C-alpha cells in the first residue's frame, strides 16, 4: 500500500523568488570577492616591491600577519554571507541586506589589512 505525499495546503502557495533581490545579492558577493582578491594581489606586490624599508621601523613579518588577518576575516565574512544569502533565497526572503553587510565587512577588513601592512613596512 502506498501513501501519497500530501501537497501544500490549499490556498497557501509559496511566494515567488524575487529576481532583482537575487541579482543584487549575487552581484554584491561577487564584487566583494573580487575586491578581496585585488587587495590580496596589491598586498603581495606592496610586500614584494617595497623599495625602502628602514630596519628600525620595518616589520615584514607583522605586515604579512596583518594582511593575512584582514583577508582571513574578509574570507570568513564571505563564507558566512554566501550561506546567509543562500538560506534567505531558499526561504524566499529578502537577501540583499545580508549581502550589503558582507560587502561592508569585507571593505573594512581588507582596508584594515592593507593599512596595517603599509604602516608595518614604513
PDB file of C-alpha atoms in Angstrom:
ATOM      1  CA  UNK A   1       0.000   0.000   0.000  1.00  0.00           C
ATOM      2  CA  UNK A   2       1.457   3.368  -0.924  1.00  0.00           C
ATOM      3  CA  UNK A   3       0.649   6.649   0.703  1.00  0.00           C
ATOM      4  CA  UNK A   4       0.529   9.855  -1.236  1.00  0.00           C
ATOM      5  CA  UNK A   5       2.744  12.677  -0.097  1.00  0.00           C
ATOM      6  CA  UNK A   6       0.441  15.462   0.956  1.00  0.00           C
ATOM      7  CA  UNK A   7       0.874  18.577  -1.150  1.00  0.00           C
ATOM      8  CA  UNK A   8       0.824  22.097   0.131  1.00  0.00           C
ATOM      9  CA  UNK A   9      -2.317  23.120   1.941  1.00  0.00           C
ATOM     10  CA  UNK A  10      -4.974  24.633  -0.289  1.00  0.00           C
ATOM     11  CA  UNK A  11      -4.777  28.389  -0.675  1.00  0.00           C
ATOM     12  CA  UNK A  12      -1.237  28.609   0.651  1.00  0.00           C
ATOM     13  CA  UNK A  13       1.252  28.798  -2.211  1.00  0.00           C
ATOM     14  CA  UNK A  14       4.900  29.709  -1.750  1.00  0.00           C
ATOM     15  CA  UNK A  15       5.839  33.236  -2.731  1.00  0.00           C
ATOM     16  CA  UNK A  16       7.934  33.543  -5.880  1.00  0.00           C
ATOM     17  CA  UNK A  17      11.682  34.106  -5.822  1.00  0.00           C
ATOM     18  CA  UNK A  18      12.436  37.809  -6.126  1.00  0.00           C
ATOM     19  CA  UNK A  19      14.684  38.112  -9.171  1.00  0.00           C
ATOM     20  CA  UNK A  20      16.137  41.566  -8.508  1.00  0.00           C
ATOM     21  CA  UNK A  21      16.962  40.580  -4.939  1.00  0.00           C
ATOM     22  CA  UNK A  22      18.918  37.524  -6.059  1.00  0.00           C
ATOM     23  CA  UNK A  23      20.719  39.556  -8.749  1.00  0.00           C
ATOM     24  CA  UNK A  24      21.712  42.311  -6.303  1.00  0.00           C
ATOM     25  CA  UNK A  25      22.848  39.821  -3.659  1.00  0.00           C
ATOM     26  CA  UNK A  26      24.940  37.742  -6.045  1.00  0.00           C
ATOM     27  CA  UNK A  27      26.437  40.871  -7.610  1.00  0.00           C
ATOM     28  CA  UNK A  28      27.461  42.255  -4.223  1.00  0.00           C
ATOM     29  CA  UNK A  29      29.034  38.950  -3.194  1.00  0.00           C
ATOM     30  CA  UNK A  30      30.964  38.724  -6.466  1.00  0.00           C
ATOM     31  CA  UNK A  31      32.164  42.330  -6.095  1.00  0.00           C
ATOM     32  CA  UNK A  32      33.253  41.566  -2.524  1.00  0.00           C
ATOM     33  CA  UNK A  33      35.192  38.502  -3.645  1.00  0.00           C
ATOM     34  CA  UNK A  34      36.875  40.372  -6.499  1.00  0.00           C
ATOM     35  CA  UNK A  35      37.706  43.288  -4.202  1.00  0.00           C
ATOM     36  CA  UNK A  36      39.343  40.978  -1.672  1.00  0.00           C
ATOM     37  CA  UNK A  37      41.295  39.329  -4.487  1.00  0.00           C
ATOM     38  CA  UNK A  38      42.567  42.713  -5.672  1.00  0.00           C
ATOM     39  CA  UNK A  39      43.592  43.639  -2.125  1.00  0.00           C
ATOM     40  CA  UNK A  40      45.461  40.345  -1.755  1.00  0.00           C
ATOM     41  CA  UNK A  41      47.298  40.960  -5.016  1.00  0.00           C
ATOM     42  CA  UNK A  42      48.058  44.570  -4.073  1.00  0.00           C
ATOM     43  CA  UNK A  43      49.363  43.438  -0.697  1.00  0.00           C
ATOM     44  CA  UNK A  44      51.610  40.884  -2.347  1.00  0.00           C
ATOM     45  CA  UNK A  45      53.059  43.487  -4.705  1.00  0.00           C
ATOM     46  CA  UNK A  46      53.422  46.015  -1.891  1.00  0.00           C
ATOM     47  CA  UNK A  47      55.417  43.499   0.113  1.00  0.00           C
ATOM     48  CA  UNK A  48      57.481  42.306  -2.847  1.00  0.00           C
ATOM     49  CA  UNK A  49      58.398  45.707  -4.201  1.00  0.00           C
ATOM     50  CA  UNK A  50      58.897  47.724  -1.035  1.00  0.00           C
ATOM     51  CA  UNK A  51      61.883  49.828  -2.070  1.00  0.00           C
ATOM     52  CA  UNK A  52      62.946  51.363   1.185  1.00  0.00           C
ATOM     53  CA  UNK A  53      62.398  49.609   4.470  1.00  0.00           C
ATOM     54  CA  UNK A  54      64.285  51.199   7.391  1.00  0.00           C
ATOM     55  CA  UNK A  55      65.477  48.472   9.771  1.00  0.00           C
ATOM     56  CA  UNK A  56      64.356  50.281  12.924  1.00  0.00           C
ATOM     57  CA  UNK A  57      60.706  50.616  11.866  1.00  0.00           C
ATOM     58  CA  UNK A  58      60.246  47.932   9.188  1.00  0.00           C
ATOM     59  CA  UNK A  59      58.498  44.729  10.258  1.00  0.00           C
ATOM     60  CA  UNK A  60      57.833  42.416   7.285  1.00  0.00           C
ATOM     61  CA  UNK A  61      56.526  39.605   9.497  1.00  0.00           C
ATOM     62  CA  UNK A  62      53.990  41.932  11.093  1.00  0.00           C
ATOM     63  CA  UNK A  63      52.987  43.195   7.653  1.00  0.00           C
ATOM     64  CA  UNK A  64      52.258  39.685   6.394  1.00  0.00           C
ATOM     65  CA  UNK A  65      50.391  38.842   9.595  1.00  0.00           C
ATOM     66  CA  UNK A  66      48.181  41.938   9.463  1.00  0.00           C
ATOM     67  CA  UNK A  67      47.342  41.482   5.802  1.00  0.00           C
ATOM     68  CA  UNK A  68      46.628  37.799   6.388  1.00  0.00           C
ATOM     69  CA  UNK A  69      44.342  38.547   9.331  1.00  0.00           C
ATOM     70  CA  UNK A  70      42.412  41.117   7.321  1.00  0.00           C
ATOM     71  CA  UNK A  71      41.985  38.763   4.391  1.00  0.00           C
ATOM     72  CA  UNK A  72      41.047  35.868   6.692  1.00  0.00           C
ATOM     73  CA  UNK A  73      38.341  37.982   8.335  1.00  0.00           C
ATOM     74  CA  UNK A  74      37.056  39.021   4.916  1.00  0.00           C
ATOM     75  CA  UNK A  75      37.084  35.405   3.715  1.00  0.00           C
ATOM     76  CA  UNK A  76      35.174  34.261   6.782  1.00  0.00           C
ATOM     77  CA  UNK A  77      32.628  37.028   6.234  1.00  0.00           C
ATOM     78  CA  UNK A  78      32.257  35.954   2.602  1.00  0.00           C
ATOM     79  CA  UNK A  79      31.619  32.323   3.538  1.00  0.00           C
ATOM     80  CA  UNK A  80      29.070  33.288   6.183  1.00  0.00           C
ATOM     81  CA  UNK A  81      27.463  35.718   3.747  1.00  0.00           C
ATOM     82  CA  UNK A  82      27.118  33.150   0.981  1.00  0.00           C
ATOM     83  CA  UNK A  83      25.440  30.773   3.427  1.00  0.00           C
ATOM     84  CA  UNK A  84      23.127  33.507   4.742  1.00  0.00           C
ATOM     85  CA  UNK A  85      22.153  34.651   1.243  1.00  0.00           C
ATOM     86  CA  UNK A  86      21.535  31.066   0.120  1.00  0.00           C
ATOM     87  CA  UNK A  87      19.301  30.392   3.122  1.00  0.00           C
ATOM     88  CA  UNK A  88      17.408  33.646   2.589  1.00  0.00           C
ATOM     89  CA  UNK A  89      16.812  32.903  -1.084  1.00  0.00           C
ATOM     90  CA  UNK A  90      15.618  29.350  -0.426  1.00  0.00           C
ATOM     91  CA  UNK A  91      13.236  30.627   2.248  1.00  0.00           C
ATOM     92  CA  UNK A  92      12.062  33.283  -0.225  1.00  0.00           C
ATOM     93  CA  UNK A  93      13.024  36.225   1.936  1.00  0.00           C
ATOM     94  CA  UNK A  94      14.980  39.345   1.074  1.00  0.00           C
ATOM     95  CA  UNK A  95      18.682  38.575   0.925  1.00  0.00           C
ATOM     96  CA  UNK A  96      20.241  41.869  -0.155  1.00  0.00           C
ATOM     97  CA  UNK A  97      20.689  43.195   3.429  1.00  0.00           C
ATOM     98  CA  UNK A  98      22.966  40.251   4.242  1.00  0.00           C
ATOM     99  CA  UNK A  99      24.961  40.867   1.068  1.00  0.00           C
ATOM    100  CA  UNK A 100      25.358  44.560   1.913  1.00  0.00           C
ATOM    101  CA  UNK A 101      26.580  43.698   5.411  1.00  0.00           C
ATOM    102  CA  UNK A 102      29.100  41.224   3.969  1.00  0.00           C
ATOM    103  CA  UNK A 103      30.356  43.826   1.496  1.00  0.00           C
ATOM    104  CA  UNK A 104      30.822  46.415   4.259  1.00  0.00           C
ATOM    105  CA  UNK A 105      32.638  43.910   6.490  1.00  0.00           C
ATOM    106  CA  UNK A 106      34.903  42.899   3.588  1.00  0.00           C
ATOM    107  CA  UNK A 107      35.748  46.528   2.802  1.00  0.00           C
ATOM    108  CA  UNK A 108      36.597  47.218   6.448  1.00  0.00           C
ATOM    109  CA  UNK A 109      38.626  44.016   6.913  1.00  0.00           C
ATOM    110  CA  UNK A 110      40.566  44.350   3.657  1.00  0.00           C
ATOM    111  CA  UNK A 111      41.153  48.043   4.289  1.00  0.00           C
ATOM    112  CA  UNK A 112      42.460  47.358   7.771  1.00  0.00           C
ATOM    113  CA  UNK A 113      44.735  44.620   6.446  1.00  0.00           C
ATOM    114  CA  UNK A 114      46.281  46.722   3.703  1.00  0.00           C
ATOM    115  CA  UNK A 115      46.693  49.757   6.004  1.00  0.00           C
ATOM    116  CA  UNK A 116      48.310  47.535   8.632  1.00  0.00           C
ATOM    117  CA  UNK A 117      50.699  46.144   6.053  1.00  0.00           C
ATOM    118  CA  UNK A 118      51.551  49.581   4.729  1.00  0.00           C
ATOM    119  CA  UNK A 119      52.256  51.005   8.182  1.00  0.00           C
ATOM    120  CA  UNK A 120      54.379  47.996   9.129  1.00  0.00           C
ATOM    121  CA  UNK A 121      56.576  48.492   6.081  1.00  0.00           C
ATOM    122  CA  UNK A 122      57.110  52.223   6.544  1.00  0.00           C
TER     123      UNK A 122
END
